[in-house]
Amino acid sequence: SQQGEEDPQALSIQEGENATMNCSYKTSINNLQWYRQNSGRGLVHLILIRSNEREKHSGRLRVTLDTSKKSSSLLITASRAADTASYFCATDGDTDKLIFGTGTRLQVFP
Amino acid sequence: DAGVIQSPRHEVTEMGQEVTLRCKPISGHDYLFWYRQTMMRGLELLIYFNNNVPIDDSGMPEDRFSAKMPNASFSTLKIQPSEPRDSAVYFCASSLRLSTDTQYFGPGTRLTVL
Protein backbone atom coordinates (compact mmCIF):
# COMPACT_ATOMS: atom_id res chain seq x y z
CA SER A 1 0.00 0.00 0.00
CA GLN A 2 1.06 3.59 -0.51
CA GLN A 3 2.90 5.16 2.38
CA GLY A 4 2.56 8.68 1.06
CA GLU A 5 -0.48 10.36 -0.38
CA GLU A 6 -0.11 13.67 -2.15
CA ASP A 7 -2.74 16.34 -2.22
CA PRO A 8 -4.01 17.74 -4.49
CA GLN A 9 -3.84 15.15 -7.25
CA ALA A 10 -3.64 17.94 -9.81
CA LEU A 11 -2.89 21.66 -9.64
CA SER A 12 -3.05 24.33 -12.33
CA ILE A 13 -1.57 27.80 -11.79
CA GLN A 14 -0.22 30.76 -13.73
CA GLU A 15 3.45 31.57 -14.04
CA GLY A 16 4.64 33.63 -11.12
CA GLU A 17 2.19 32.13 -8.66
CA ASN A 18 3.23 29.86 -5.82
CA ALA A 19 2.40 26.15 -5.85
CA THR A 20 1.87 24.14 -2.69
CA MET A 21 1.66 20.37 -2.58
CA ASN A 22 1.07 18.26 0.48
CA CYS A 23 2.10 14.76 1.45
CA SER A 24 0.68 12.65 4.24
CA TYR A 25 2.18 9.40 5.42
CA LYS A 26 1.27 6.67 7.85
CA THR A 27 4.25 5.50 9.89
CA SER A 28 7.19 7.14 11.62
CA ILE A 29 10.03 8.09 9.31
CA ASN A 30 13.75 8.86 9.33
CA ASN A 31 13.55 11.16 6.35
CA LEU A 32 11.19 12.31 3.62
CA GLN A 33 12.20 13.11 0.08
CA TRP A 34 10.56 15.00 -2.77
CA TYR A 35 11.06 14.07 -6.41
CA ARG A 36 9.99 15.64 -9.70
CA GLN A 37 9.06 13.73 -12.84
CA ASN A 38 8.81 15.50 -16.17
CA SER A 39 6.62 13.86 -18.77
CA GLY A 40 8.33 10.85 -20.29
CA ARG A 41 11.31 11.05 -17.95
CA GLY A 42 12.61 9.40 -14.82
CA LEU A 43 12.20 10.84 -11.36
CA VAL A 44 14.68 13.47 -10.22
CA HIS A 45 15.50 14.06 -6.56
CA LEU A 46 14.70 17.55 -5.34
CA ILE A 47 15.22 17.69 -1.61
CA LEU A 48 15.52 15.51 1.51
CA ILE A 49 14.32 16.54 4.94
CA ARG A 50 15.18 14.56 8.05
CA SER A 51 12.72 13.76 10.80
CA ASN A 52 14.43 16.16 13.21
CA GLU A 53 14.15 19.06 10.75
CA ARG A 54 11.07 21.25 10.40
CA GLU A 55 11.89 23.27 7.30
CA LYS A 56 14.38 23.19 4.49
CA HIS A 57 15.04 25.44 1.50
CA SER A 58 16.63 24.86 -1.88
CA GLY A 59 16.41 27.70 -4.36
CA ARG A 60 12.71 28.33 -5.02
CA LEU A 61 11.72 25.20 -3.09
CA ARG A 62 10.63 25.19 0.51
CA VAL A 63 9.79 21.97 2.31
CA THR A 64 8.20 21.68 5.71
CA LEU A 65 7.76 18.59 7.84
CA ASP A 66 5.35 18.06 10.71
CA THR A 67 6.04 14.67 12.22
CA SER A 68 3.22 15.04 14.74
CA LYS A 69 0.74 15.28 11.87
CA LYS A 70 2.71 12.92 9.65
CA SER A 71 2.65 15.43 6.84
CA SER A 72 4.96 17.47 4.64
CA SER A 73 4.46 20.27 2.18
CA LEU A 74 6.43 21.38 -0.86
CA LEU A 75 6.18 25.03 -1.85
CA ILE A 76 7.46 26.22 -5.21
CA THR A 77 7.67 29.99 -5.27
CA ALA A 78 7.39 32.16 -8.37
CA SER A 79 6.55 29.17 -10.54
CA ARG A 80 7.68 28.88 -14.14
CA ALA A 81 6.32 26.93 -17.09
CA ALA A 82 9.35 24.66 -16.73
CA ASP A 83 8.07 23.58 -13.30
CA THR A 84 5.26 21.70 -15.04
CA ALA A 85 5.74 18.10 -13.88
CA SER A 86 4.51 15.52 -11.40
CA TYR A 87 5.83 15.76 -7.87
CA PHE A 88 6.19 12.79 -5.54
CA CYS A 89 7.04 12.43 -1.90
CA ALA A 90 8.91 9.35 -0.71
CA THR A 91 9.34 8.06 2.82
CA ASP A 92 11.38 5.31 4.39
CA GLY A 93 8.80 4.54 7.04
CA ASP A 94 9.50 1.43 9.07
CA THR A 95 10.94 -0.42 6.10
CA ASP A 96 14.29 -0.57 4.39
CA LYS A 97 12.97 0.88 1.15
CA LEU A 98 11.49 4.11 -0.10
CA ILE A 99 7.76 4.18 -0.62
CA PHE A 100 6.58 6.73 -3.16
CA GLY A 101 3.29 8.55 -3.00
CA THR A 102 0.73 8.89 -5.73
CA GLY A 103 2.02 12.25 -6.95
CA THR A 104 0.67 15.72 -7.69
CA ARG A 105 0.46 16.79 -11.32
CA LEU A 106 1.40 20.47 -11.58
CA GLN A 107 0.59 22.50 -14.66
CA VAL A 108 2.04 26.00 -14.88
CA PHE A 109 0.56 28.16 -17.63
CA PRO A 110 2.69 30.91 -19.20
CA ASP B 1 29.06 10.29 -14.77
CA ALA B 2 26.38 9.61 -17.38
CA GLY B 3 23.79 8.70 -14.78
CA VAL B 4 21.71 5.55 -14.81
CA ILE B 5 21.47 4.10 -18.29
CA GLN B 6 18.59 1.96 -19.48
CA SER B 7 17.96 0.17 -22.74
CA PRO B 8 15.95 -0.05 -24.79
CA ARG B 9 14.00 3.18 -24.32
CA HIS B 10 10.97 1.74 -26.06
CA GLU B 11 9.96 -1.87 -26.62
CA VAL B 12 6.94 -3.13 -28.48
CA THR B 13 6.37 -6.85 -28.46
CA GLU B 14 3.64 -9.40 -28.89
CA MET B 15 2.04 -11.36 -26.12
CA GLY B 16 4.01 -14.47 -25.26
CA GLN B 17 7.38 -13.08 -26.30
CA GLU B 18 10.33 -12.74 -23.96
CA VAL B 19 11.35 -9.21 -23.02
CA THR B 20 14.69 -8.21 -21.51
CA LEU B 21 15.27 -4.77 -20.05
CA ARG B 22 18.77 -3.61 -19.22
CA CYS B 23 20.25 -1.20 -16.72
CA LYS B 24 23.65 0.25 -15.93
CA PRO B 25 23.71 1.94 -12.51
CA ILE B 26 25.89 4.85 -11.49
CA SER B 27 29.41 3.64 -10.81
CA GLY B 28 30.09 3.16 -7.12
CA HIS B 29 26.45 2.87 -6.10
CA ASP B 30 25.75 -0.09 -3.87
CA TYR B 31 22.00 -0.37 -4.48
CA LEU B 32 20.00 -0.98 -7.63
CA PHE B 33 16.21 -0.84 -7.87
CA TRP B 34 13.68 -1.86 -10.50
CA TYR B 35 10.34 -0.04 -10.53
CA ARG B 36 7.23 -0.25 -12.67
CA GLN B 37 4.98 2.76 -13.27
CA THR B 38 1.42 2.69 -14.55
CA MET B 39 -1.44 5.15 -14.36
CA MET B 40 -3.53 2.70 -12.36
CA ARG B 41 -0.95 1.52 -9.82
CA GLY B 42 1.54 4.38 -9.72
CA LEU B 43 5.19 3.63 -9.01
CA GLU B 44 5.80 0.11 -7.70
CA LEU B 45 9.08 -1.30 -6.44
CA LEU B 46 9.66 -4.68 -8.03
CA ILE B 47 13.03 -5.74 -6.64
CA TYR B 48 16.24 -4.28 -5.31
CA PHE B 49 19.85 -5.42 -5.04
CA ASN B 50 22.65 -4.60 -2.63
CA ASN B 51 26.14 -5.24 -3.95
CA ASN B 52 24.67 -7.41 -6.70
CA VAL B 53 22.66 -9.57 -4.29
CA PRO B 54 18.84 -9.52 -4.47
CA ILE B 55 17.51 -8.29 -1.15
CA ASP B 56 13.78 -7.91 -1.59
CA ASP B 57 11.81 -9.28 -4.53
CA SER B 58 8.43 -9.14 -2.84
CA GLY B 59 7.20 -6.68 -5.46
CA MET B 60 7.82 -8.98 -8.41
CA PRO B 61 4.31 -9.69 -9.68
CA GLU B 62 4.73 -13.35 -10.56
CA ASP B 63 7.10 -16.01 -11.76
CA ARG B 64 7.09 -14.60 -15.25
CA PHE B 65 9.34 -11.82 -13.93
CA SER B 66 12.98 -12.36 -13.07
CA ALA B 67 15.90 -10.04 -12.39
CA LYS B 68 19.62 -10.56 -12.26
CA MET B 69 22.66 -8.51 -11.45
CA PRO B 70 25.73 -10.43 -12.61
CA ASN B 71 28.11 -7.59 -11.73
CA ALA B 72 28.14 -4.11 -10.23
CA SER B 73 27.60 -2.39 -13.55
CA PHE B 74 24.78 -4.36 -15.12
CA SER B 75 21.32 -5.65 -14.31
CA THR B 76 18.51 -7.18 -16.33
CA LEU B 77 14.79 -7.52 -15.81
CA LYS B 78 13.23 -10.29 -17.84
CA ILE B 79 9.58 -11.02 -18.54
CA GLN B 80 8.80 -14.41 -20.02
CA PRO B 81 6.20 -14.81 -21.37
CA SER B 82 4.99 -11.23 -21.64
CA GLU B 83 1.31 -10.29 -21.36
CA PRO B 84 -0.59 -7.11 -22.29
CA ARG B 85 -1.01 -6.23 -18.61
CA ASP B 86 2.77 -5.93 -18.34
CA SER B 87 2.61 -2.79 -20.47
CA ALA B 88 4.13 -0.01 -18.36
CA VAL B 89 7.20 2.15 -17.96
CA TYR B 90 9.99 0.32 -16.17
CA PHE B 91 12.56 2.34 -14.29
CA CYS B 92 15.91 1.41 -12.92
CA ALA B 93 17.41 3.47 -10.11
CA SER B 94 20.52 3.35 -7.98
CA SER B 95 21.58 4.75 -4.63
CA LEU B 96 24.94 5.18 -3.01
CA ARG B 97 25.11 3.54 0.42
CA LEU B 98 21.64 2.90 1.82
CA SER B 99 18.46 1.58 0.32
CA THR B 100 16.73 4.73 1.58
CA ASP B 101 19.34 7.19 0.27
CA THR B 102 18.57 9.54 -2.57
CA GLN B 103 17.76 7.47 -5.61
CA TYR B 104 18.92 8.32 -9.11
CA PHE B 105 16.55 7.16 -11.81
CA GLY B 106 17.20 6.17 -15.38
CA PRO B 107 15.05 7.46 -18.25
CA GLY B 108 12.89 4.34 -18.22
CA THR B 109 11.84 1.74 -20.76
CA ARG B 110 8.33 2.08 -22.12
CA LEU B 111 7.06 -1.45 -22.74
CA THR B 112 4.03 -2.16 -24.86
CA VAL B 113 2.81 -5.74 -25.11
CA LEU B 114 0.26 -6.26 -27.87
PDB file of C-alpha atoms in Angstrom:
ATOM      1  CA  SER A   1       0.000   0.000   0.000  1.00  0.00           C
ATOM      2  CA  GLN A   2       1.062   3.586  -0.511  1.00  0.00           C
ATOM      3  CA  GLN A   3       2.900   5.165   2.383  1.00  0.00           C
ATOM      4  CA  GLY A   4       2.565   8.679   1.061  1.00  0.00           C
ATOM      5  CA  GLU A   5      -0.484  10.364  -0.378  1.00  0.00           C
ATOM      6  CA  GLU A   6      -0.108  13.672  -2.155  1.00  0.00           C
ATOM      7  CA  ASP A   7      -2.741  16.341  -2.222  1.00  0.00           C
ATOM      8  CA  PRO A   8      -4.014  17.739  -4.486  1.00  0.00           C
ATOM      9  CA  GLN A   9      -3.840  15.146  -7.253  1.00  0.00           C
ATOM     10  CA  ALA A  10      -3.638  17.942  -9.814  1.00  0.00           C
ATOM     11  CA  LEU A  11      -2.894  21.657  -9.638  1.00  0.00           C
ATOM     12  CA  SER A  12      -3.045  24.332 -12.325  1.00  0.00           C
ATOM     13  CA  ILE A  13      -1.573  27.796 -11.794  1.00  0.00           C
ATOM     14  CA  GLN A  14      -0.222  30.757 -13.731  1.00  0.00           C
ATOM     15  CA  GLU A  15       3.449  31.568 -14.042  1.00  0.00           C
ATOM     16  CA  GLY A  16       4.641  33.634 -11.124  1.00  0.00           C
ATOM     17  CA  GLU A  17       2.186  32.128  -8.656  1.00  0.00           C
ATOM     18  CA  ASN A  18       3.228  29.859  -5.823  1.00  0.00           C
ATOM     19  CA  ALA A  19       2.404  26.147  -5.854  1.00  0.00           C
ATOM     20  CA  THR A  20       1.872  24.142  -2.695  1.00  0.00           C
ATOM     21  CA  MET A  21       1.665  20.369  -2.578  1.00  0.00           C
ATOM     22  CA  ASN A  22       1.070  18.258   0.479  1.00  0.00           C
ATOM     23  CA  CYS A  23       2.099  14.763   1.450  1.00  0.00           C
ATOM     24  CA  SER A  24       0.677  12.652   4.235  1.00  0.00           C
ATOM     25  CA  TYR A  25       2.182   9.402   5.418  1.00  0.00           C
ATOM     26  CA  LYS A  26       1.272   6.674   7.853  1.00  0.00           C
ATOM     27  CA  THR A  27       4.250   5.496   9.890  1.00  0.00           C
ATOM     28  CA  SER A  28       7.194   7.140  11.617  1.00  0.00           C
ATOM     29  CA  ILE A  29      10.033   8.094   9.309  1.00  0.00           C
ATOM     30  CA  ASN A  30      13.747   8.860   9.326  1.00  0.00           C
ATOM     31  CA  ASN A  31      13.551  11.157   6.347  1.00  0.00           C
ATOM     32  CA  LEU A  32      11.193  12.314   3.623  1.00  0.00           C
ATOM     33  CA  GLN A  33      12.195  13.111   0.083  1.00  0.00           C
ATOM     34  CA  TRP A  34      10.556  14.996  -2.766  1.00  0.00           C
ATOM     35  CA  TYR A  35      11.059  14.069  -6.412  1.00  0.00           C
ATOM     36  CA  ARG A  36       9.986  15.637  -9.701  1.00  0.00           C
ATOM     37  CA  GLN A  37       9.062  13.733 -12.841  1.00  0.00           C
ATOM     38  CA  ASN A  38       8.806  15.500 -16.167  1.00  0.00           C
ATOM     39  CA  SER A  39       6.619  13.864 -18.773  1.00  0.00           C
ATOM     40  CA  GLY A  40       8.334  10.850 -20.288  1.00  0.00           C
ATOM     41  CA  ARG A  41      11.313  11.047 -17.955  1.00  0.00           C
ATOM     42  CA  GLY A  42      12.610   9.396 -14.823  1.00  0.00           C
ATOM     43  CA  LEU A  43      12.200  10.843 -11.359  1.00  0.00           C
ATOM     44  CA  VAL A  44      14.677  13.472 -10.221  1.00  0.00           C
ATOM     45  CA  HIS A  45      15.498  14.060  -6.565  1.00  0.00           C
ATOM     46  CA  LEU A  46      14.699  17.555  -5.338  1.00  0.00           C
ATOM     47  CA  ILE A  47      15.222  17.687  -1.609  1.00  0.00           C
ATOM     48  CA  LEU A  48      15.519  15.511   1.509  1.00  0.00           C
ATOM     49  CA  ILE A  49      14.319  16.539   4.941  1.00  0.00           C
ATOM     50  CA  ARG A  50      15.182  14.564   8.053  1.00  0.00           C
ATOM     51  CA  SER A  51      12.715  13.759  10.804  1.00  0.00           C
ATOM     52  CA  ASN A  52      14.431  16.164  13.209  1.00  0.00           C
ATOM     53  CA  GLU A  53      14.145  19.063  10.749  1.00  0.00           C
ATOM     54  CA  ARG A  54      11.068  21.247  10.399  1.00  0.00           C
ATOM     55  CA  GLU A  55      11.892  23.269   7.304  1.00  0.00           C
ATOM     56  CA  LYS A  56      14.377  23.192   4.489  1.00  0.00           C
ATOM     57  CA  HIS A  57      15.043  25.436   1.497  1.00  0.00           C
ATOM     58  CA  SER A  58      16.633  24.863  -1.877  1.00  0.00           C
ATOM     59  CA  GLY A  59      16.409  27.700  -4.358  1.00  0.00           C
ATOM     60  CA  ARG A  60      12.710  28.330  -5.019  1.00  0.00           C
ATOM     61  CA  LEU A  61      11.723  25.202  -3.092  1.00  0.00           C
ATOM     62  CA  ARG A  62      10.635  25.195   0.513  1.00  0.00           C
ATOM     63  CA  VAL A  63       9.793  21.969   2.308  1.00  0.00           C
ATOM     64  CA  THR A  64       8.203  21.681   5.710  1.00  0.00           C
ATOM     65  CA  LEU A  65       7.763  18.593   7.841  1.00  0.00           C
ATOM     66  CA  ASP A  66       5.355  18.064  10.715  1.00  0.00           C
ATOM     67  CA  THR A  67       6.036  14.666  12.221  1.00  0.00           C
ATOM     68  CA  SER A  68       3.218  15.044  14.740  1.00  0.00           C
ATOM     69  CA  LYS A  69       0.738  15.278  11.866  1.00  0.00           C
ATOM     70  CA  LYS A  70       2.712  12.916   9.646  1.00  0.00           C
ATOM     71  CA  SER A  71       2.655  15.434   6.841  1.00  0.00           C
ATOM     72  CA  SER A  72       4.965  17.471   4.641  1.00  0.00           C
ATOM     73  CA  SER A  73       4.464  20.270   2.176  1.00  0.00           C
ATOM     74  CA  LEU A  74       6.429  21.376  -0.856  1.00  0.00           C
ATOM     75  CA  LEU A  75       6.180  25.029  -1.847  1.00  0.00           C
ATOM     76  CA  ILE A  76       7.458  26.220  -5.207  1.00  0.00           C
ATOM     77  CA  THR A  77       7.671  29.989  -5.268  1.00  0.00           C
ATOM     78  CA  ALA A  78       7.394  32.164  -8.370  1.00  0.00           C
ATOM     79  CA  SER A  79       6.553  29.170 -10.542  1.00  0.00           C
ATOM     80  CA  ARG A  80       7.679  28.878 -14.140  1.00  0.00           C
ATOM     81  CA  ALA A  81       6.316  26.929 -17.086  1.00  0.00           C
ATOM     82  CA  ALA A  82       9.354  24.656 -16.727  1.00  0.00           C
ATOM     83  CA  ASP A  83       8.071  23.578 -13.300  1.00  0.00           C
ATOM     84  CA  THR A  84       5.259  21.696 -15.042  1.00  0.00           C
ATOM     85  CA  ALA A  85       5.735  18.100 -13.876  1.00  0.00           C
ATOM     86  CA  SER A  86       4.508  15.519 -11.403  1.00  0.00           C
ATOM     87  CA  TYR A  87       5.832  15.759  -7.866  1.00  0.00           C
ATOM     88  CA  PHE A  88       6.193  12.786  -5.542  1.00  0.00           C
ATOM     89  CA  CYS A  89       7.040  12.429  -1.897  1.00  0.00           C
ATOM     90  CA  ALA A  90       8.911   9.345  -0.710  1.00  0.00           C
ATOM     91  CA  THR A  91       9.344   8.063   2.818  1.00  0.00           C
ATOM     92  CA  ASP A  92      11.384   5.314   4.392  1.00  0.00           C
ATOM     93  CA  GLY A  93       8.803   4.542   7.042  1.00  0.00           C
ATOM     94  CA  ASP A  94       9.495   1.426   9.066  1.00  0.00           C
ATOM     95  CA  THR A  95      10.943  -0.424   6.103  1.00  0.00           C
ATOM     96  CA  ASP A  96      14.294  -0.569   4.389  1.00  0.00           C
ATOM     97  CA  LYS A  97      12.965   0.879   1.146  1.00  0.00           C
ATOM     98  CA  LEU A  98      11.489   4.114  -0.104  1.00  0.00           C
ATOM     99  CA  ILE A  99       7.755   4.185  -0.615  1.00  0.00           C
ATOM    100  CA  PHE A 100       6.578   6.728  -3.156  1.00  0.00           C
ATOM    101  CA  GLY A 101       3.290   8.547  -2.996  1.00  0.00           C
ATOM    102  CA  THR A 102       0.729   8.893  -5.735  1.00  0.00           C
ATOM    103  CA  GLY A 103       2.019  12.251  -6.951  1.00  0.00           C
ATOM    104  CA  THR A 104       0.666  15.725  -7.691  1.00  0.00           C
ATOM    105  CA  ARG A 105       0.461  16.794 -11.325  1.00  0.00           C
ATOM    106  CA  LEU A 106       1.401  20.473 -11.575  1.00  0.00           C
ATOM    107  CA  GLN A 107       0.592  22.502 -14.662  1.00  0.00           C
ATOM    108  CA  VAL A 108       2.040  26.004 -14.883  1.00  0.00           C
ATOM    109  CA  PHE A 109       0.555  28.156 -17.631  1.00  0.00           C
ATOM    110  CA  PRO A 110       2.685  30.905 -19.200  1.00  0.00           C
TER     111      PRO A 110
ATOM    112  CA  ASP B   1      29.064  10.290 -14.774  1.00  0.00           C
ATOM    113  CA  ALA B   2      26.379   9.611 -17.384  1.00  0.00           C
ATOM    114  CA  GLY B   3      23.795   8.700 -14.778  1.00  0.00           C
ATOM    115  CA  VAL B   4      21.714   5.551 -14.805  1.00  0.00           C
ATOM    116  CA  ILE B   5      21.471   4.102 -18.291  1.00  0.00           C
ATOM    117  CA  GLN B   6      18.588   1.960 -19.479  1.00  0.00           C
ATOM    118  CA  SER B   7      17.963   0.171 -22.740  1.00  0.00           C
ATOM    119  CA  PRO B   8      15.949  -0.052 -24.787  1.00  0.00           C
ATOM    120  CA  ARG B   9      14.004   3.179 -24.317  1.00  0.00           C
ATOM    121  CA  HIS B  10      10.973   1.735 -26.056  1.00  0.00           C
ATOM    122  CA  GLU B  11       9.961  -1.866 -26.619  1.00  0.00           C
ATOM    123  CA  VAL B  12       6.938  -3.127 -28.478  1.00  0.00           C
ATOM    124  CA  THR B  13       6.370  -6.848 -28.465  1.00  0.00           C
ATOM    125  CA  GLU B  14       3.636  -9.398 -28.887  1.00  0.00           C
ATOM    126  CA  MET B  15       2.037 -11.361 -26.119  1.00  0.00           C
ATOM    127  CA  GLY B  16       4.013 -14.471 -25.262  1.00  0.00           C
ATOM    128  CA  GLN B  17       7.377 -13.078 -26.298  1.00  0.00           C
ATOM    129  CA  GLU B  18      10.331 -12.737 -23.964  1.00  0.00           C
ATOM    130  CA  VAL B  19      11.354  -9.211 -23.025  1.00  0.00           C
ATOM    131  CA  THR B  20      14.695  -8.212 -21.511  1.00  0.00           C
ATOM    132  CA  LEU B  21      15.268  -4.771 -20.049  1.00  0.00           C
ATOM    133  CA  ARG B  22      18.772  -3.609 -19.224  1.00  0.00           C
ATOM    134  CA  CYS B  23      20.249  -1.199 -16.717  1.00  0.00           C
ATOM    135  CA  LYS B  24      23.653   0.247 -15.927  1.00  0.00           C
ATOM    136  CA  PRO B  25      23.706   1.943 -12.515  1.00  0.00           C
ATOM    137  CA  ILE B  26      25.889   4.852 -11.494  1.00  0.00           C
ATOM    138  CA  SER B  27      29.409   3.644 -10.812  1.00  0.00           C
ATOM    139  CA  GLY B  28      30.088   3.162  -7.125  1.00  0.00           C
ATOM    140  CA  HIS B  29      26.449   2.869  -6.098  1.00  0.00           C
ATOM    141  CA  ASP B  30      25.749  -0.093  -3.865  1.00  0.00           C
ATOM    142  CA  TYR B  31      22.003  -0.370  -4.481  1.00  0.00           C
ATOM    143  CA  LEU B  32      19.998  -0.981  -7.625  1.00  0.00           C
ATOM    144  CA  PHE B  33      16.213  -0.844  -7.867  1.00  0.00           C
ATOM    145  CA  TRP B  34      13.685  -1.864 -10.501  1.00  0.00           C
ATOM    146  CA  TYR B  35      10.338  -0.043 -10.529  1.00  0.00           C
ATOM    147  CA  ARG B  36       7.230  -0.248 -12.671  1.00  0.00           C
ATOM    148  CA  GLN B  37       4.977   2.763 -13.267  1.00  0.00           C
ATOM    149  CA  THR B  38       1.419   2.692 -14.554  1.00  0.00           C
ATOM    150  CA  MET B  39      -1.442   5.147 -14.357  1.00  0.00           C
ATOM    151  CA  MET B  40      -3.528   2.705 -12.360  1.00  0.00           C
ATOM    152  CA  ARG B  41      -0.954   1.524  -9.816  1.00  0.00           C
ATOM    153  CA  GLY B  42       1.545   4.376  -9.720  1.00  0.00           C
ATOM    154  CA  LEU B  43       5.194   3.629  -9.011  1.00  0.00           C
ATOM    155  CA  GLU B  44       5.801   0.111  -7.702  1.00  0.00           C
ATOM    156  CA  LEU B  45       9.079  -1.302  -6.437  1.00  0.00           C
ATOM    157  CA  LEU B  46       9.664  -4.679  -8.028  1.00  0.00           C
ATOM    158  CA  ILE B  47      13.031  -5.743  -6.638  1.00  0.00           C
ATOM    159  CA  TYR B  48      16.243  -4.278  -5.308  1.00  0.00           C
ATOM    160  CA  PHE B  49      19.846  -5.420  -5.041  1.00  0.00           C
ATOM    161  CA  ASN B  50      22.648  -4.603  -2.629  1.00  0.00           C
ATOM    162  CA  ASN B  51      26.145  -5.238  -3.952  1.00  0.00           C
ATOM    163  CA  ASN B  52      24.674  -7.414  -6.705  1.00  0.00           C
ATOM    164  CA  VAL B  53      22.663  -9.571  -4.285  1.00  0.00           C
ATOM    165  CA  PRO B  54      18.841  -9.522  -4.470  1.00  0.00           C
ATOM    166  CA  ILE B  55      17.513  -8.287  -1.149  1.00  0.00           C
ATOM    167  CA  ASP B  56      13.778  -7.914  -1.591  1.00  0.00           C
ATOM    168  CA  ASP B  57      11.809  -9.281  -4.527  1.00  0.00           C
ATOM    169  CA  SER B  58       8.425  -9.136  -2.844  1.00  0.00           C
ATOM    170  CA  GLY B  59       7.195  -6.685  -5.461  1.00  0.00           C
ATOM    171  CA  MET B  60       7.817  -8.984  -8.411  1.00  0.00           C
ATOM    172  CA  PRO B  61       4.313  -9.686  -9.679  1.00  0.00           C
ATOM    173  CA  GLU B  62       4.735 -13.347 -10.558  1.00  0.00           C
ATOM    174  CA  ASP B  63       7.101 -16.007 -11.756  1.00  0.00           C
ATOM    175  CA  ARG B  64       7.092 -14.598 -15.251  1.00  0.00           C
ATOM    176  CA  PHE B  65       9.338 -11.818 -13.934  1.00  0.00           C
ATOM    177  CA  SER B  66      12.977 -12.363 -13.068  1.00  0.00           C
ATOM    178  CA  ALA B  67      15.900 -10.045 -12.394  1.00  0.00           C
ATOM    179  CA  LYS B  68      19.623 -10.555 -12.258  1.00  0.00           C
ATOM    180  CA  MET B  69      22.665  -8.506 -11.446  1.00  0.00           C
ATOM    181  CA  PRO B  70      25.735 -10.425 -12.614  1.00  0.00           C
ATOM    182  CA  ASN B  71      28.109  -7.587 -11.733  1.00  0.00           C
ATOM    183  CA  ALA B  72      28.138  -4.115 -10.232  1.00  0.00           C
ATOM    184  CA  SER B  73      27.599  -2.390 -13.553  1.00  0.00           C
ATOM    185  CA  PHE B  74      24.782  -4.356 -15.124  1.00  0.00           C
ATOM    186  CA  SER B  75      21.323  -5.649 -14.313  1.00  0.00           C
ATOM    187  CA  THR B  76      18.507  -7.183 -16.330  1.00  0.00           C
ATOM    188  CA  LEU B  77      14.788  -7.524 -15.807  1.00  0.00           C
ATOM    189  CA  LYS B  78      13.229 -10.288 -17.842  1.00  0.00           C
ATOM    190  CA  ILE B  79       9.581 -11.022 -18.536  1.00  0.00           C
ATOM    191  CA  GLN B  80       8.802 -14.406 -20.020  1.00  0.00           C
ATOM    192  CA  PRO B  81       6.198 -14.811 -21.370  1.00  0.00           C
ATOM    193  CA  SER B  82       4.987 -11.234 -21.641  1.00  0.00           C
ATOM    194  CA  GLU B  83       1.309 -10.293 -21.357  1.00  0.00           C
ATOM    195  CA  PRO B  84      -0.586  -7.107 -22.294  1.00  0.00           C
ATOM    196  CA  ARG B  85      -1.008  -6.233 -18.609  1.00  0.00           C
ATOM    197  CA  ASP B  86       2.773  -5.932 -18.338  1.00  0.00           C
ATOM    198  CA  SER B  87       2.607  -2.787 -20.474  1.00  0.00           C
ATOM    199  CA  ALA B  88       4.129  -0.013 -18.359  1.00  0.00           C
ATOM    200  CA  VAL B  89       7.203   2.151 -17.958  1.00  0.00           C
ATOM    201  CA  TYR B  90       9.989   0.319 -16.169  1.00  0.00           C
ATOM    202  CA  PHE B  91      12.563   2.345 -14.292  1.00  0.00           C
ATOM    203  CA  CYS B  92      15.913   1.406 -12.924  1.00  0.00           C
ATOM    204  CA  ALA B  93      17.406   3.474 -10.110  1.00  0.00           C
ATOM    205  CA  SER B  94      20.515   3.352  -7.982  1.00  0.00           C
ATOM    206  CA  SER B  95      21.576   4.753  -4.633  1.00  0.00           C
ATOM    207  CA  LEU B  96      24.936   5.178  -3.013  1.00  0.00           C
ATOM    208  CA  ARG B  97      25.115   3.545   0.421  1.00  0.00           C
ATOM    209  CA  LEU B  98      21.644   2.901   1.820  1.00  0.00           C
ATOM    210  CA  SER B  99      18.456   1.582   0.316  1.00  0.00           C
ATOM    211  CA  THR B 100      16.734   4.734   1.582  1.00  0.00           C
ATOM    212  CA  ASP B 101      19.341   7.186   0.268  1.00  0.00           C
ATOM    213  CA  THR B 102      18.570   9.543  -2.568  1.00  0.00           C
ATOM    214  CA  GLN B 103      17.762   7.468  -5.613  1.00  0.00           C
ATOM    215  CA  TYR B 104      18.917   8.319  -9.111  1.00  0.00           C
ATOM    216  CA  PHE B 105      16.551   7.160 -11.810  1.00  0.00           C
ATOM    217  CA  GLY B 106      17.198   6.172 -15.383  1.00  0.00           C
ATOM    218  CA  PRO B 107      15.055   7.456 -18.250  1.00  0.00           C
ATOM    219  CA  GLY B 108      12.891   4.343 -18.216  1.00  0.00           C
ATOM    220  CA  THR B 109      11.839   1.743 -20.758  1.00  0.00           C
ATOM    221  CA  ARG B 110       8.325   2.080 -22.123  1.00  0.00           C
ATOM    222  CA  LEU B 111       7.059  -1.449 -22.745  1.00  0.00           C
ATOM    223  CA  THR B 112       4.026  -2.164 -24.862  1.00  0.00           C
ATOM    224  CA  VAL B 113       2.806  -5.738 -25.108  1.00  0.00           C
ATOM    225  CA  LEU B 114       0.264  -6.260 -27.872  1.00  0.00           C
TER     226      LEU B 114
END
